[in-house]
Amino acid sequence: MSGQPRSRSHDGWETGDVGGDWVAHRTEAARVQAERLRARQDAVHAQAEGLLAEFLPVVAAHGPQPEPLRVRGYGGRGEARTPLKGWYLRFDRTAALATDGRFYMLIAPLSALDRLRGVRPAPARPPMVLGEGGKDGESVELPIALERVLPGWRDLA
């Protein structure tokens, strides 16, 4: 020991301690934090999935007809057909609810072959805010997006 007093951090660990105990403690704290984040994200996705499950039968019965969904290339570089039909949830047509009840992000890198043959996008877990983290004005809350597709849909449920 150097004889210098060691101070304690807010979580009780000595700030000069770089031994295995400190590393194990920080590793465990990071794991717990990652678990909590995953649980919060799962709860948000579950809420959005419930909202889409409630919306789908109403829009299928009372809403606009589903239309063929297309995937846009990054940077506006072309489009590709998909085998899907559904309703676009964003004005830029990069997110949609398909007639199978699944949520799709419809933007991807597209090759020339993709644009000719078409693509099959993979479903994604829906967020409660579409475009969250994007530029100002480009995000929209899922309930508002659903109202745009079928105004007053909750009254029809």
mmCIF file of C-alpha atoms in Angstrom:
data_model
loop_
_atom_site.group_PDB
_atom_site.id
_atom_site.type_symbol
_atom_site.label_atom_id
_atom_site.label_comp_id
_atom_site.label_asym_id
_atom_site.label_seq_id
_atom_site.Cartn_x
_atom_site.Cartn_y
_atom_site.Cartn_z
ATOM 1 C CA MET A 1 0.000 0.000 0.000
ATOM 2 C CA SER A 2 1.181 3.507 -0.710
ATOM 3 C CA GLY A 3 -0.019 4.803 2.612
ATOM 4 C CA GLN A 4 -2.397 7.253 0.945
ATOM 5 C CA PRO A 5 -5.969 7.166 2.188
ATOM 6 C CA ARG A 6 -8.444 5.786 -0.287
ATOM 7 C CA SER A 7 -11.726 7.510 -0.907
ATOM 8 C CA ARG A 8 -14.971 5.722 -1.496
ATOM 9 C CA SER A 9 -17.199 6.164 -4.510
ATOM 10 C CA HIS A 10 -20.964 6.663 -4.265
ATOM 11 C CA ASP A 11 -21.533 2.899 -4.443
ATOM 12 C CA GLY A 12 -19.125 2.138 -1.577
ATOM 13 C CA TRP A 13 -16.168 0.855 -3.570
ATOM 14 C CA GLU A 14 -12.750 2.286 -2.952
ATOM 15 C CA THR A 15 -11.801 4.416 -5.938
ATOM 16 C CA GLY A 16 -8.253 3.097 -5.979
ATOM 17 C CA ASP A 17 -9.360 -0.553 -5.984
ATOM 18 C CA VAL A 18 -8.883 -2.003 -9.450
ATOM 19 C CA GLY A 19 -8.830 -5.618 -8.371
ATOM 20 C CA GLY A 20 -11.118 -8.433 -9.360
ATOM 21 C CA ASP A 21 -13.843 -7.483 -6.887
ATOM 22 C CA TRP A 22 -14.304 -4.079 -8.496
ATOM 23 C CA VAL A 23 -14.345 -5.568 -12.005
ATOM 24 C CA ALA A 24 -16.864 -8.228 -10.956
ATOM 25 C CA HIS A 25 -19.052 -5.593 -9.310
ATOM 26 C CA ARG A 26 -19.033 -3.345 -12.393
ATOM 27 C CA THR A 27 -19.682 -6.315 -14.705
ATOM 28 C CA GLU A 28 -22.674 -7.368 -12.610
ATOM 29 C CA ALA A 29 -23.986 -3.787 -12.482
ATOM 30 C CA ALA A 30 -23.742 -3.549 -16.282
ATOM 31 C CA ARG A 31 -25.555 -6.884 -16.676
ATOM 32 C CA VAL A 32 -28.375 -5.772 -14.359
ATOM 33 C CA GLN A 33 -28.710 -2.470 -16.193
ATOM 34 C CA ALA A 34 -28.860 -4.256 -19.566
ATOM 35 C CA GLU A 35 -31.576 -6.578 -18.205
ATOM 36 C CA ARG A 36 -33.629 -3.626 -16.991
ATOM 37 C CA LEU A 37 -33.292 -1.880 -20.357
ATOM 38 C CA ARG A 38 -34.368 -5.048 -22.176
ATOM 39 C CA ALA A 39 -37.381 -5.399 -19.852
ATOM 40 C CA ARG A 40 -38.419 -1.773 -20.480
ATOM 41 C CA GLN A 41 -38.053 -2.245 -24.240
ATOM 42 C CA ASP A 42 -40.058 -5.484 -24.124
ATOM 43 C CA ALA A 43 -42.841 -3.699 -22.226
ATOM 44 C CA VAL A 44 -42.955 -0.914 -24.835
ATOM 45 C CA HIS A 45 -43.019 -3.425 -27.706
ATOM 46 C CA ALA A 46 -45.773 -5.423 -25.977
ATOM 47 C CA GLN A 47 -47.846 -2.260 -25.570
ATOM 48 C CA ALA A 48 -47.409 -1.430 -29.273
ATOM 49 C CA GLU A 49 -48.227 -5.010 -30.300
ATOM 50 C CA GLY A 50 -51.431 -4.844 -28.257
ATOM 51 C CA LEU A 51 -52.420 -1.591 -29.924
ATOM 52 C CA LEU A 52 -51.831 -3.036 -33.404
ATOM 53 C CA ALA A 53 -53.772 -6.195 -32.494
ATOM 54 C CA GLU A 54 -56.690 -3.992 -31.440
ATOM 55 C CA PHE A 55 -56.424 -1.843 -34.585
ATOM 56 C CA LEU A 56 -56.129 -4.603 -37.213
ATOM 57 C CA PRO A 57 -59.689 -6.014 -37.135
ATOM 58 C CA VAL A 58 -61.146 -2.494 -37.083
ATOM 59 C CA VAL A 59 -59.145 -1.255 -40.063
ATOM 60 C CA ALA A 60 -59.807 -4.507 -41.937
ATOM 61 C CA ALA A 61 -63.569 -4.060 -41.455
ATOM 62 C CA HIS A 62 -63.972 -0.280 -41.689
ATOM 63 C CA GLY A 63 -60.794 1.232 -43.021
ATOM 64 C CA PRO A 64 -59.210 1.914 -46.324
ATOM 65 C CA GLN A 65 -58.346 -1.119 -48.406
ATOM 66 C CA PRO A 66 -54.880 -2.510 -47.806
ATOM 67 C CA GLU A 67 -52.419 -1.649 -50.539
ATOM 68 C CA PRO A 68 -49.320 -3.415 -51.844
ATOM 69 C CA LEU A 69 -46.355 -2.559 -49.635
ATOM 70 C CA ARG A 70 -43.009 -1.565 -51.120
ATOM 71 C CA VAL A 71 -39.545 -1.301 -49.589
ATOM 72 C CA ARG A 72 -37.610 1.902 -50.186
ATOM 73 C CA GLY A 73 -33.881 1.895 -50.707
ATOM 74 C CA TYR A 74 -31.595 3.849 -48.411
ATOM 75 C CA GLY A 75 -31.128 7.427 -49.519
ATOM 76 C CA GLY A 76 -34.184 7.219 -51.771
ATOM 77 C CA ARG A 77 -32.411 4.807 -54.108
ATOM 78 C CA GLY A 78 -35.342 3.049 -55.720
ATOM 79 C CA GLU A 79 -38.077 0.771 -54.461
ATOM 80 C CA ALA A 80 -38.784 -2.939 -54.490
ATOM 81 C CA ARG A 81 -42.046 -4.864 -54.486
ATOM 82 C CA THR A 82 -42.946 -7.133 -51.597
ATOM 83 C CA PRO A 83 -45.556 -9.905 -51.367
ATOM 84 C CA LEU A 84 -47.219 -7.948 -48.546
ATOM 85 C CA LYS A 85 -50.360 -5.848 -48.411
ATOM 86 C CA GLY A 86 -51.215 -3.485 -45.616
ATOM 87 C CA TRP A 87 -51.348 0.097 -44.401
ATOM 88 C CA TYR A 88 -48.468 2.563 -44.281
ATOM 89 C CA LEU A 89 -48.080 4.160 -40.849
ATOM 90 C CA ARG A 90 -45.712 6.973 -41.793
ATOM 91 C CA PHE A 91 -45.973 9.619 -44.475
ATOM 92 C CA ASP A 92 -42.567 8.572 -45.849
ATOM 93 C CA ARG A 93 -43.914 4.992 -46.209
ATOM 94 C CA THR A 94 -41.068 3.421 -44.220
ATOM 95 C CA ALA A 95 -43.241 1.647 -41.630
ATOM 96 C CA ALA A 96 -46.393 -0.388 -42.134
ATOM 97 C CA LEU A 97 -48.864 -2.799 -40.623
ATOM 98 C CA ALA A 98 -49.459 -5.774 -42.919
ATOM 99 C CA THR A 99 -52.724 -7.663 -43.214
ATOM 100 C CA ASP A 100 -51.050 -10.548 -41.339
ATOM 101 C CA GLY A 101 -50.905 -8.270 -38.268
ATOM 102 C CA ARG A 102 -47.150 -7.878 -38.334
ATOM 103 C CA PHE A 103 -45.226 -4.604 -38.261
ATOM 104 C CA TYR A 104 -42.619 -3.943 -40.942
ATOM 105 C CA MET A 105 -39.876 -1.373 -41.388
ATOM 106 C CA LEU A 106 -39.836 -0.769 -45.129
ATOM 107 C CA ILE A 107 -36.415 0.707 -45.738
ATOM 108 C CA ALA A 108 -33.349 -1.324 -46.650
ATOM 109 C CA PRO A 109 -30.294 -1.396 -48.865
ATOM 110 C CA LEU A 110 -31.511 -2.508 -52.296
ATOM 111 C CA SER A 111 -29.486 -3.944 -55.139
ATOM 112 C CA ALA A 112 -30.532 -3.651 -58.764
ATOM 113 C CA LEU A 113 -31.630 -7.286 -58.566
ATOM 114 C CA ASP A 114 -33.778 -6.544 -55.496
ATOM 115 C CA ARG A 115 -35.505 -3.728 -57.369
ATOM 116 C CA LEU A 116 -36.268 -6.096 -60.258
ATOM 117 C CA ARG A 117 -37.271 -9.249 -58.366
ATOM 118 C CA GLY A 118 -38.693 -7.723 -55.209
ATOM 119 C CA VAL A 119 -37.856 -8.470 -51.584
ATOM 120 C CA ARG A 120 -39.438 -10.108 -48.561
ATOM 121 C CA PRO A 121 -38.877 -7.888 -45.522
ATOM 122 C CA ALA A 122 -38.649 -9.438 -42.083
ATOM 123 C CA PRO A 123 -41.243 -8.395 -39.497
ATOM 124 C CA ALA A 124 -40.036 -6.257 -36.594
ATOM 125 C CA ARG A 125 -41.328 -5.568 -33.115
ATOM 126 C CA PRO A 126 -43.284 -2.316 -33.248
ATOM 127 C CA PRO A 127 -42.235 0.735 -31.257
ATOM 128 C CA MET A 128 -44.642 3.146 -29.574
ATOM 129 C CA VAL A 129 -42.892 6.018 -31.385
ATOM 130 C CA LEU A 130 -42.174 5.535 -35.077
ATOM 131 C CA GLY A 131 -38.906 7.157 -36.112
ATOM 132 C CA GLU A 132 -37.817 7.835 -32.539
ATOM 133 C CA GLY A 133 -34.353 9.315 -32.448
ATOM 134 C CA GLY A 134 -34.673 10.748 -35.950
ATOM 135 C CA LYS A 135 -34.737 14.366 -36.986
ATOM 136 C CA ASP A 136 -37.214 16.744 -35.381
ATOM 137 C CA GLY A 137 -40.665 16.328 -36.868
ATOM 138 C CA GLU A 138 -39.925 12.889 -38.311
ATOM 139 C CA SER A 139 -41.158 10.846 -35.371
ATOM 140 C CA VAL A 140 -44.798 10.068 -34.733
ATOM 141 C CA GLU A 141 -46.439 8.246 -31.856
ATOM 142 C CA LEU A 142 -48.102 4.989 -32.877
ATOM 143 C CA PRO A 143 -51.627 6.002 -31.711
ATOM 144 C CA ILE A 144 -51.407 9.150 -33.875
ATOM 145 C CA ALA A 145 -50.186 7.124 -36.858
ATOM 146 C CA LEU A 146 -53.154 4.759 -36.485
ATOM 147 C CA GLU A 147 -55.552 7.725 -36.322
ATOM 148 C CA ARG A 148 -54.112 8.963 -39.614
ATOM 149 C CA VAL A 149 -54.881 5.622 -41.256
ATOM 150 C CA LEU A 150 -58.435 5.418 -39.893
ATOM 151 C CA PRO A 151 -59.670 8.508 -38.036
ATOM 152 C CA GLY A 152 -61.907 7.616 -35.085
ATOM 153 C CA TRP A 153 -61.012 3.930 -35.247
ATOM 154 C CA ARG A 154 -61.394 3.458 -31.484
ATOM 155 C CA ASP A 155 -65.072 4.414 -31.729
ATOM 156 C CA LEU A 156 -65.544 1.646 -34.315
ATOM 157 C CA ALA A 157 -63.945 -1.061 -32.153
#
